[in-house]
PDB file of N, CA and C in Angstrom:
ATOM      1  N   MET B   1     120.976 103.436  77.727  1.00  0.00           N
ATOM      2  CA  MET B   1     121.892 104.085  76.832  1.00  0.00           C
ATOM      3  C   MET B   1     121.124 104.995  75.894  1.00  0.00           C
ATOM      4  N   LYS B   2     121.612 106.189  75.679  1.00  0.00           N
ATOM      5  CA  LYS B   2     120.961 107.145  74.784  1.00  0.00           C
ATOM      6  C   LYS B   2     121.658 107.129  73.432  1.00  0.00           C
ATOM      7  N   PHE B   3     120.876 107.144  72.374  1.00  0.00           N
ATOM      8  CA  PHE B   3     121.407 107.231  71.020  1.00  0.00           C
ATOM      9  C   PHE B   3     121.272 108.673  70.565  1.00  0.00           C
ATOM     10  N   ASN B   4     122.318 109.206  69.965  1.00  0.00           N
ATOM     11  CA  ASN B   4     122.153 110.515  69.350  1.00  0.00           C
ATOM     12  C   ASN B   4     121.866 110.303  67.867  1.00  0.00           C
ATOM     13  N   ARG B   5     121.457 111.340  67.200  1.00  0.00           N
ATOM     14  CA  ARG B   5     121.050 111.231  65.795  1.00  0.00           C
ATOM     15  C   ARG B   5     122.157 110.668  64.902  1.00  0.00           C
ATOM     16  N   GLU B   6     123.397 110.975  65.204  1.00  0.00           N
ATOM     17  CA  GLU B   6     124.507 110.503  64.372  1.00  0.00           C
ATOM     18  C   GLU B   6     124.661 108.984  64.458  1.00  0.00           C
ATOM     19  N   GLN B   7     124.200 108.381  65.527  1.00  0.00           N
ATOM     20  CA  GLN B   7     124.350 106.937  65.709  1.00  0.00           C
ATOM     21  C   GLN B   7     123.225 106.136  65.050  1.00  0.00           C
ATOM     22  N   ILE B   8     122.092 106.758  64.786  1.00  0.00           N
ATOM     23  CA  ILE B   8     120.933 106.025  64.275  1.00  0.00           C
ATOM     24  C   ILE B   8     121.215 105.366  62.920  1.00  0.00           C
ATOM     25  N   PRO B   9     121.828 106.062  61.926  1.00  0.00           N
ATOM     26  CA  PRO B   9     122.115 105.370  60.658  1.00  0.00           C
ATOM     27  C   PRO B   9     123.018 104.148  60.839  1.00  0.00           C
ATOM     28  N   ALA B  10     124.000 104.249  61.717  1.00  0.00           N
ATOM     29  CA  ALA B  10     124.877 103.100  61.979  1.00  0.00           C
ATOM     30  C   ALA B  10     124.074 101.975  62.636  1.00  0.00           C
ATOM     31  N   PHE B  11     123.167 102.327  63.537  1.00  0.00           N
ATOM     32  CA  PHE B  11     122.313 101.324  64.184  1.00  0.00           C
ATOM     33  C   PHE B  11     121.455 100.607  63.141  1.00  0.00           C
ATOM     34  N   ILE B  12     120.906 101.372  62.201  1.00  0.00           N
ATOM     35  CA  ILE B  12     120.064 100.780  61.157  1.00  0.00           C
ATOM     36  C   ILE B  12     120.884  99.795  60.317  1.00  0.00           C
ATOM     37  N   LYS B  13     122.137 100.148  60.011  1.00  0.00           N
ATOM     38  CA  LYS B  13     122.997  99.223  59.263  1.00  0.00           C
ATOM     39  C   LYS B  13     123.215  97.926  60.039  1.00  0.00           C
ATOM     40  N   VAL B  14     123.418  98.042  61.336  1.00  0.00           N
ATOM     41  CA  VAL B  14     123.617  96.849  62.160  1.00  0.00           C
ATOM     42  C   VAL B  14     122.351  95.989  62.146  1.00  0.00           C
ATOM     43  N   VAL B  15     121.193  96.632  62.261  1.00  0.00           N
ATOM     44  CA  VAL B  15     119.924  95.889  62.243  1.00  0.00           C
ATOM     45  C   VAL B  15     119.742  95.192  60.893  1.00  0.00           C
ATOM     46  N   LYS B  16     120.067  95.890  59.798  1.00  0.00           N
ATOM     47  CA  LYS B  16     119.945  95.270  58.471  1.00  0.00           C
ATOM     48  C   LYS B  16     120.866  94.061  58.351  1.00  0.00           C
ATOM     49  N   LYS B  17     122.077  94.163  58.879  1.00  0.00           N
ATOM     50  CA  LYS B  17     123.019  93.043  58.850  1.00  0.00           C
ATOM     51  C   LYS B  17     122.452  91.870  59.659  1.00  0.00           C
ATOM     52  N   MET B  18     121.835  92.185  60.802  1.00  0.00           N
ATOM     53  CA  MET B  18     121.231  91.135  61.622  1.00  0.00           C
ATOM     54  C   MET B  18     120.078  90.464  60.865  1.00  0.00           C
ATOM     55  N   CYS B  19     119.327  91.249  60.071  1.00  0.00           N
ATOM     56  CA  CYS B  19     118.244  90.683  59.256  1.00  0.00           C
ATOM     57  C   CYS B  19     118.808  89.717  58.220  1.00  0.00           C
ATOM     58  N   GLU B  20     119.916  90.122  57.589  1.00  0.00           N
ATOM     59  CA  GLU B  20     120.558  89.249  56.597  1.00  0.00           C
ATOM     60  C   GLU B  20     121.011  87.938  57.229  1.00  0.00           C
ATOM     61  N   ASP B  21     121.358  88.003  58.515  1.00  0.00           N
ATOM     62  CA  ASP B  21     121.798  86.808  59.231  1.00  0.00           C
ATOM     63  C   ASP B  21     120.623  85.947  59.702  1.00  0.00           C
ATOM     64  N   GLY B  22     119.381  86.400  59.408  1.00  0.00           N
ATOM     65  CA  GLY B  22     118.202  85.605  59.735  1.00  0.00           C
ATOM     66  C   GLY B  22     117.559  85.903  61.079  1.00  0.00           C
ATOM     67  N   ASN B  23     117.907  86.986  61.731  1.00  0.00           N
ATOM     68  CA  ASN B  23     117.351  87.338  63.033  1.00  0.00           C
ATOM     69  C   ASN B  23     115.930  87.882  62.849  1.00  0.00           C
ATOM     70  N   GLU B  24     114.923  87.143  63.329  1.00  0.00           N
ATOM     71  CA  GLU B  24     113.518  87.533  63.161  1.00  0.00           C
ATOM     72  C   GLU B  24     113.181  88.810  63.929  1.00  0.00           C
ATOM     73  N   GLY B  25     113.713  88.947  65.131  1.00  0.00           N
ATOM     74  CA  GLY B  25     113.465  90.160  65.912  1.00  0.00           C
ATOM     75  C   GLY B  25     113.999  91.394  65.207  1.00  0.00           C
ATOM     76  N   ALA B  26     115.137  91.252  64.558  1.00  0.00           N
ATOM     77  CA  ALA B  26     115.719  92.374  63.822  1.00  0.00           C
ATOM     78  C   ALA B  26     114.837  92.759  62.643  1.00  0.00           C
ATOM     79  N   LYS B  27     114.190  91.763  62.028  1.00  0.00           N
ATOM     80  CA  LYS B  27     113.293  92.057  60.904  1.00  0.00           C
ATOM     81  C   LYS B  27     112.108  92.894  61.368  1.00  0.00           C
ATOM     82  N   GLU B  28     111.564  92.566  62.534  1.00  0.00           N
ATOM     83  CA  GLU B  28     110.455  93.348  63.086  1.00  0.00           C
ATOM     84  C   GLU B  28     110.916  94.759  63.433  1.00  0.00           C
ATOM     85  N   LEU B  29     112.094  94.858  64.020  1.00  0.00           N
ATOM     86  CA  LEU B  29     112.640  96.167  64.381  1.00  0.00           C
ATOM     87  C   LEU B  29     112.881  97.008  63.134  1.00  0.00           C
ATOM     88  N   LEU B  30     113.415  96.411  62.083  1.00  0.00           N
ATOM     89  CA  LEU B  30     113.664  97.136  60.841  1.00  0.00           C
ATOM     90  C   LEU B  30     112.358  97.636  60.237  1.00  0.00           C
ATOM     91  N   SER B  31     111.319  96.824  60.301  1.00  0.00           N
ATOM     92  CA  SER B  31     110.007  97.234  59.803  1.00  0.00           C
ATOM     93  C   SER B  31     109.509  98.464  60.563  1.00  0.00           C
ATOM     94  N   PHE B  32     109.672  98.458  61.882  1.00  0.00           N
ATOM     95  CA  PHE B  32     109.278  99.612  62.697  1.00  0.00           C
ATOM     96  C   PHE B  32     110.086 100.846  62.298  1.00  0.00           C
ATOM     97  N   ILE B  33     111.395 100.682  62.159  1.00  0.00           N
ATOM     98  CA  ILE B  33     112.279 101.806  61.836  1.00  0.00           C
ATOM     99  C   ILE B  33     111.898 102.422  60.494  1.00  0.00           C
ATOM    100  N   GLU B  34     111.632 101.573  59.505  1.00  0.00           N
ATOM    101  CA  GLU B  34     111.310 102.061  58.164  1.00  0.00           C
ATOM    102  C   GLU B  34     109.989 102.814  58.117  1.00  0.00           C
ATOM    103  N   ASN B  35     109.102 102.560  59.073  1.00  0.00           N
ATOM    104  CA  ASN B  35     107.792 103.208  59.090  1.00  0.00           C
ATOM    105  C   ASN B  35     107.687 104.298  60.149  1.00  0.00           C
ATOM    106  N   SER B  36     108.816 104.769  60.660  1.00  0.00           N
ATOM    107  CA  SER B  36     108.813 105.763  61.736  1.00  0.00           C
ATOM    108  C   SER B  36     109.708 106.942  61.379  1.00  0.00           C
ATOM    109  N   THR B  37     109.514 108.033  62.110  1.00  0.00           N
ATOM    110  CA  THR B  37     110.387 109.197  61.942  1.00  0.00           C
ATOM    111  C   THR B  37     111.654 108.989  62.766  1.00  0.00           C
ATOM    112  N   LEU B  38     112.659 109.814  62.501  1.00  0.00           N
ATOM    113  CA  LEU B  38     113.899 109.723  63.279  1.00  0.00           C
ATOM    114  C   LEU B  38     113.643 109.962  64.757  1.00  0.00           C
ATOM    115  N   ASP B  39     112.761 110.907  65.069  1.00  0.00           N
ATOM    116  CA  ASP B  39     112.449 111.184  66.476  1.00  0.00           C
ATOM    117  C   ASP B  39     111.816 109.964  67.145  1.00  0.00           C
ATOM    118  N   GLU B  40     110.878 109.328  66.442  1.00  0.00           N
ATOM    119  CA  GLU B  40     110.234 108.135  66.996  1.00  0.00           C
ATOM    120  C   GLU B  40     111.249 107.014  67.199  1.00  0.00           C
ATOM    121  N   VAL B  41     112.133 106.839  66.223  1.00  0.00           N
ATOM    122  CA  VAL B  41     113.161 105.800  66.341  1.00  0.00           C
ATOM    123  C   VAL B  41     114.078 106.113  67.515  1.00  0.00           C
ATOM    124  N   GLY B  42     114.506 107.379  67.625  1.00  0.00           N
ATOM    125  CA  GLY B  42     115.378 107.777  68.734  1.00  0.00           C
ATOM    126  C   GLY B  42     114.727 107.549  70.080  1.00  0.00           C
ATOM    127  N   ASP B  43     113.446 107.942  70.207  1.00  0.00           N
ATOM    128  CA  ASP B  43     112.722 107.739  71.469  1.00  0.00           C
ATOM    129  C   ASP B  43     112.597 106.248  71.799  1.00  0.00           C
ATOM    130  N   PHE B  44     112.306 105.443  70.788  1.00  0.00           N
ATOM    131  CA  PHE B  44     112.183 104.004  70.999  1.00  0.00           C
ATOM    132  C   PHE B  44     113.517 103.403  71.431  1.00  0.00           C
ATOM    133  N   LEU B  45     114.590 103.780  70.762  1.00  0.00           N
ATOM    134  CA  LEU B  45     115.908 103.234  71.090  1.00  0.00           C
ATOM    135  C   LEU B  45     116.337 103.611  72.500  1.00  0.00           C
ATOM    136  N   ASP B  46     115.924 104.800  72.951  1.00  0.00           N
ATOM    137  CA  ASP B  46     116.270 105.230  74.309  1.00  0.00           C
ATOM    138  C   ASP B  46     115.632 104.335  75.373  1.00  0.00           C
ATOM    139  N   THR B  47     114.540 103.652  75.020  1.00  0.00           N
ATOM    140  CA  THR B  47     113.848 102.810  76.006  1.00  0.00           C
ATOM    141  C   THR B  47     114.431 101.394  76.079  1.00  0.00           C
ATOM    142  N   LEU B  48     115.284 101.030  75.145  1.00  0.00           N
ATOM    143  CA  LEU B  48     115.815  99.666  75.087  1.00  0.00           C
ATOM    144  C   LEU B  48     117.151  99.543  75.798  1.00  0.00           C
ATOM    145  N   ASP B  49     117.457  98.344  76.240  1.00  0.00           N
ATOM    146  CA  ASP B  49     118.791  98.042  76.763  1.00  0.00           C
ATOM    147  C   ASP B  49     119.586  97.464  75.601  1.00  0.00           C
ATOM    148  N   LEU B  50     120.375  98.312  74.984  1.00  0.00           N
ATOM    149  CA  LEU B  50     121.106  97.909  73.790  1.00  0.00           C
ATOM    150  C   LEU B  50     122.597  97.782  74.052  1.00  0.00           C
ATOM    151  N   SER B  51     122.950  97.531  75.293  1.00  0.00           N
ATOM    152  CA  SER B  51     124.373  97.488  75.637  1.00  0.00           C
ATOM    153  C   SER B  51     125.126  96.421  74.846  1.00  0.00           C
ATOM    154  N   GLY B  52     124.473  95.337  74.474  1.00  0.00           N
ATOM    155  CA  GLY B  52     125.155  94.281  73.740  1.00  0.00           C
ATOM    156  C   GLY B  52     125.491  94.639  72.308  1.00  0.00           C
ATOM    157  N   ILE B  53     124.791  95.608  71.746  1.00  0.00           N
ATOM    158  CA  ILE B  53     125.019  95.937  70.339  1.00  0.00           C
ATOM    159  C   ILE B  53     125.721  97.282  70.166  1.00  0.00           C
ATOM    160  N   CYS B  54     125.965  97.977  71.278  1.00  0.00           N
ATOM    161  CA  CYS B  54     126.607  99.300  71.202  1.00  0.00           C
ATOM    162  C   CYS B  54     127.971  99.244  70.526  1.00  0.00           C
ATOM    163  N   GLY B  55     128.738  98.213  70.806  1.00  0.00           N
ATOM    164  CA  GLY B  55     130.057  98.088  70.188  1.00  0.00           C
ATOM    165  C   GLY B  55     129.960  97.947  68.685  1.00  0.00           C
ATOM    166  N   ARG B  56     128.978  97.197  68.230  1.00  0.00           N
ATOM    167  CA  ARG B  56     128.783  97.028  66.780  1.00  0.00           C
ATOM    168  C   ARG B  56     128.370  98.336  66.135  1.00  0.00           C
ATOM    169  N   VAL B  57     127.510  99.101  66.813  1.00  0.00           N
ATOM    170  CA  VAL B  57     127.071 100.384  66.272  1.00  0.00           C
ATOM    171  C   VAL B  57     128.258 101.337  66.182  1.00  0.00           C
ATOM    172  N   SER B  58     129.066 101.399  67.235  1.00  0.00           N
ATOM    173  CA  SER B  58     130.235 102.283  67.228  1.00  0.00           C
ATOM    174  C   SER B  58     131.207 101.888  66.124  1.00  0.00           C
ATOM    175  N   ALA B  59     131.449 100.599  65.976  1.00  0.00           N
ATOM    176  CA  ALA B  59     132.368 100.130  64.937  1.00  0.00           C
ATOM    177  C   ALA B  59     131.821 100.433  63.546  1.00  0.00           C
ATOM    178  N   THR B  60     130.518 100.265  63.368  1.00  0.00           N
ATOM    179  CA  THR B  60     129.899 100.550  62.073  1.00  0.00           C
ATOM    180  C   THR B  60     130.002 102.027  61.750  1.00  0.00           C
ATOM    181  N   ARG B  61     129.723 102.866  62.742  1.00  0.00           N
ATOM    182  CA  ARG B  61     129.799 104.312  62.525  1.00  0.00           C
ATOM    183  C   ARG B  61     131.233 104.728  62.208  1.00  0.00           C
ATOM    184  N   LYS B  62     132.192 104.177  62.930  1.00  0.00           N
ATOM    185  CA  LYS B  62     133.604 104.494  62.683  1.00  0.00           C
ATOM    186  C   LYS B  62     133.996 104.065  61.266  1.00  0.00           C
ATOM    187  N   ALA B  63     133.559 102.892  60.852  1.00  0.00           N
ATOM    188  CA  ALA B  63     133.867 102.406  59.502  1.00  0.00           C
ATOM    189  C   ALA B  63     133.240 103.308  58.444  1.00  0.00           C
ATOM    190  N   ASP B  64     132.017 103.788  58.696  1.00  0.00           N
ATOM    191  CA  ASP B  64     131.362 104.701  57.757  1.00  0.00           C
ATOM    192  C   ASP B  64     132.150 105.994  57.618  1.00  0.00           C
ATOM    193  N   ILE B  65     132.603 106.540  58.735  1.00  0.00           N
ATOM    194  CA  ILE B  65     133.370 107.785  58.714  1.00  0.00           C
ATOM    195  C   ILE B  65     134.682 107.582  57.961  1.00  0.00           C
ATOM    196  N   GLU B  66     135.361 106.464  58.226  1.00  0.00           N
ATOM    197  CA  GLU B  66     136.627 106.179  57.540  1.00  0.00           C
ATOM    198  C   GLU B  66     136.404 105.983  56.040  1.00  0.00           C
ATOM    199  N   ALA B  67     135.336 105.309  55.658  1.00  0.00           N
ATOM    200  CA  ALA B  67     135.039 105.096  54.237  1.00  0.00           C
ATOM    201  C   ALA B  67     134.740 106.422  53.549  1.00  0.00           C
ATOM    202  N   GLU B  68     134.022 107.294  54.233  1.00  0.00           N
ATOM    203  CA  GLU B  68     133.715 108.608  53.680  1.00  0.00           C
ATOM    204  C   GLU B  68     134.995 109.419  53.471  1.00  0.00           C
ATOM    205  N   GLU B  69     135.906 109.361  54.423  1.00  0.00           N
ATOM    206  CA  GLU B  69     137.176 110.085  54.311  1.00  0.00           C
ATOM    207  C   GLU B  69     138.012 109.524  53.156  1.00  0.00           C
ATOM    208  N   ARG B  70     138.062 108.200  53.019  1.00  0.00           N
ATOM    209  CA  ARG B  70     138.803 107.598  51.900  1.00  0.00           C
ATOM    210  C   ARG B  70     138.206 108.032  50.567  1.00  0.00           C
ATOM    211  N   HIS B  71     136.881 108.094  50.495  1.00  0.00           N
ATOM    212  CA  HIS B  71     136.216 108.524  49.269  1.00  0.00           C
ATOM    213  C   HIS B  71     136.586 109.969  48.942  1.00  0.00           C
ATOM    214  N   ARG B  72     136.571 110.835  49.940  1.00  0.00           N
ATOM    215  CA  ARG B  72     136.944 112.239  49.715  1.00  0.00           C
ATOM    216  C   ARG B  72     138.373 112.361  49.201  1.00  0.00           C
ATOM    217  N   MET B  73     139.278 111.567  49.775  1.00  0.00           N
ATOM    218  CA  MET B  73     140.678 111.612  49.340  1.00  0.00           C
ATOM    219  C   MET B  73     140.809 111.131  47.891  1.00  0.00           C
ATOM    220  N   ARG B  74     140.061 110.083  47.520  1.00  0.00           N
ATOM    221  CA  ARG B  74     140.102 109.601  46.132  1.00  0.00           C
ATOM    222  C   ARG B  74     139.594 110.671  45.173  1.00  0.00           C
ATOM    223  N   VAL B  75     138.513 111.352  45.557  1.00  0.00           N
ATOM    224  CA  VAL B  75     137.954 112.406  44.710  1.00  0.00           C
ATOM    225  C   VAL B  75     138.970 113.528  44.544  1.00  0.00           C
ATOM    226  N   ARG B  76     139.601 113.955  45.627  1.00  0.00           N
ATOM    227  CA  ARG B  76     140.612 115.017  45.540  1.00  0.00           C
ATOM    228  C   ARG B  76     141.764 114.602  44.633  1.00  0.00           C
ATOM    229  N   ARG B  77     142.243 113.378  44.817  1.00  0.00           N
ATOM    230  CA  ARG B  77     143.365 112.887  44.007  1.00  0.00           C
ATOM    231  C   ARG B  77     142.963 112.839  42.532  1.00  0.00           C
ATOM    232  N   THR B  78     141.762 112.363  42.243  1.00  0.00           N
ATOM    233  CA  THR B  78     141.286 112.291  40.865  1.00  0.00           C
ATOM    234  C   THR B  78     141.190 113.678  40.256  1.00  0.00           C
ATOM    235  N   LEU B  79     140.667 114.628  41.009  1.00  0.00           N
ATOM    236  CA  LEU B  79     140.553 115.992  40.501  1.00  0.00           C
ATOM    237  C   LEU B  79     141.927 116.587  40.231  1.00  0.00           C
ATOM    238  N   ARG B  80     142.890 116.327  41.117  1.00  0.00           N
ATOM    239  CA  ARG B  80     144.253 116.833  40.902  1.00  0.00           C
ATOM    240  C   ARG B  80     144.863 116.217  39.654  1.00  0.00           C
ATOM    241  N   GLU B  81     144.659 114.924  39.468  1.00  0.00           N
ATOM    242  CA  GLU B  81     145.232 114.237  38.313  1.00  0.00           C
ATOM    243  C   GLU B  81     144.600 114.698  37.009  1.00  0.00           C
ATOM    244  N   GLN B  82     143.350 115.102  37.044  1.00  0.00           N
ATOM    245  CA  GLN B  82     142.663 115.542  35.836  1.00  0.00           C
ATOM    246  C   GLN B  82     142.998 116.981  35.473  1.00  0.00           C
ATOM    247  N   GLN B  83     143.563 117.717  36.383  1.00  0.00           N
ATOM    248  CA  GLN B  83     143.897 119.111  36.151  1.00  0.00           C
ATOM    249  C   GLN B  83     145.089 119.185  35.194  1.00  0.00           C
ATOM    250  N   PRO B  84     145.005 120.005  34.125  1.00  0.00           N
ATOM    251  CA  PRO B  84     146.145 120.139  33.215  1.00  0.00           C
ATOM    252  C   PRO B  84     147.383 120.647  33.957  1.00  0.00           C
ATOM    253  N   GLU B  85     148.563 120.253  33.467  1.00  0.00           N
ATOM    254  CA  GLU B  85     149.827 120.598  34.132  1.00  0.00           C
ATOM    255  C   GLU B  85     149.973 122.097  34.366  1.00  0.00           C
ATOM    256  N   GLU B  86     149.613 122.906  33.358  1.00  0.00           N
ATOM    257  CA  GLU B  86     149.825 124.349  33.512  1.00  0.00           C
ATOM    258  C   GLU B  86     148.911 124.976  34.557  1.00  0.00           C
ATOM    259  N   GLU B  87     147.801 124.313  34.877  1.00  0.00           N
ATOM    260  CA  GLU B  87     146.881 124.857  35.872  1.00  0.00           C
ATOM    261  C   GLU B  87     147.174 124.373  37.284  1.00  0.00           C
ATOM    262  N   LYS B  88     147.991 123.345  37.407  1.00  0.00           N
ATOM    263  CA  LYS B  88     148.267 122.801  38.732  1.00  0.00           C
ATOM    264  C   LYS B  88     149.022 123.822  39.566  1.00  0.00           C
ATOM    265  N   PRO B  89     148.579 124.025  40.793  1.00  0.00           N
ATOM    266  CA  PRO B  89     149.302 124.966  41.651  1.00  0.00           C
ATOM    267  C   PRO B  89     150.690 124.416  41.971  1.00  0.00           C
ATOM    268  N   THR B  90     151.646 125.299  41.940  1.00  0.00           N
ATOM    269  CA  THR B  90     153.011 124.880  42.267  1.00  0.00           C
ATOM    270  C   THR B  90     153.440 125.566  43.545  1.00  0.00           C
ATOM    271  N   ARG B  91     154.261 124.888  44.267  1.00  0.00           N
ATOM    272  CA  ARG B  91     154.791 125.465  45.499  1.00  0.00           C
ATOM    273  C   ARG B  91     156.023 126.285  45.153  1.00  0.00           C
ATOM    274  N   PRO B  92     156.191 127.397  45.825  1.00  0.00           N
ATOM    275  CA  PRO B  92     157.428 128.150  45.597  1.00  0.00           C
ATOM    276  C   PRO B  92     158.603 127.320  46.097  1.00  0.00           C
ATOM    277  N   PRO B  93     159.772 127.485  45.482  1.00  0.00           N
ATOM    278  CA  PRO B  93     160.925 126.707  45.941  1.00  0.00           C
ATOM    279  C   PRO B  93     161.234 127.023  47.394  1.00  0.00           C
ATOM    280  N   SER B  94     161.593 125.992  48.127  1.00  0.00           N
ATOM    281  CA  SER B  94     161.888 126.213  49.540  1.00  0.00           C
ATOM    282  C   SER B  94     163.255 126.851  49.680  1.00  0.00           C
ATOM    283  N   LYS B  95     163.375 127.692  50.679  1.00  0.00           N
ATOM    284  CA  LYS B  95     164.655 128.357  50.938  1.00  0.00           C
ATOM    285  C   LYS B  95     165.463 127.469  51.859  1.00  0.00           C
ATOM    286  N   LYS B  96     166.654 127.218  51.476  1.00  0.00           N
ATOM    287  CA  LYS B  96     167.533 126.408  52.304  1.00  0.00           C
ATOM    288  C   LYS B  96     168.405 127.337  53.122  1.00  0.00           C
ATOM    289  N   SER B  97     168.909 126.836  54.205  1.00  0.00           N
ATOM    290  CA  SER B  97     169.697 127.684  55.094  1.00  0.00           C
ATOM    291  C   SER B  97     170.897 128.284  54.375  1.00  0.00           C
ATOM    292  N   GLY B  98     171.469 127.609  53.399  1.00  0.00           N
ATOM    293  CA  GLY B  98     172.609 128.133  52.659  1.00  0.00           C
ATOM    294  C   GLY B  98     172.216 129.259  51.724  1.00  0.00           C
ATOM    295  N   ASP B  99     170.938 129.334  51.364  1.00  0.00           N
ATOM    296  CA  ASP B  99     170.474 130.364  50.446  1.00  0.00           C
ATOM    297  C   ASP B  99     170.253 131.698  51.143  1.00  0.00           C
ATOM    298  N   LEU B 100     170.095 131.672  52.428  1.00  0.00           N
ATOM    299  CA  LEU B 100     169.813 132.903  53.159  1.00  0.00           C
ATOM    300  C   LEU B 100     171.095 133.693  53.363  1.00  0.00           C
ATOM    301  N   LYS B 101     170.989 134.984  53.169  1.00  0.00           N
ATOM    302  CA  LYS B 101     172.159 135.836  53.408  1.00  0.00           C
ATOM    303  C   LYS B 101     172.224 136.154  54.887  1.00  0.00           C
ATOM    304  N   ARG B 102     173.399 136.034  55.410  1.00  0.00           N
ATOM    305  CA  ARG B 102     173.565 136.349  56.824  1.00  0.00           C
ATOM    306  C   ARG B 102     174.220 137.697  56.942  1.00  0.00           C
ATOM    307  N   ARG B 103     173.742 138.467  57.837  1.00  0.00           N
ATOM    308  CA  ARG B 103     174.302 139.807  58.018  1.00  0.00           C
ATOM    309  C   ARG B 103     175.149 139.880  59.238  1.00  0.00           C
TER     310      ARG B 103
END
């Protein structure tokens, strides 16, 4: 299985979680990752059979993306709420079918 650069941070999170769970092999792997470049980590990961952990990496990456999107939405909402009323953009009134003149 090949890892692309976008998957490596999610993989590192999974390895850190495995370290917290007491996995000694994960601790050694984390030590290697912390002392290597992204290219070295990517090349190393390409040589491993990581099929058992791929689902965890995908789920972690998906959760990271969703958390980032939720954060962006909170920031936008906060900025809108902090904007004074007179500066808030207003939508023009919608035209209803009864308002249109028919010729």
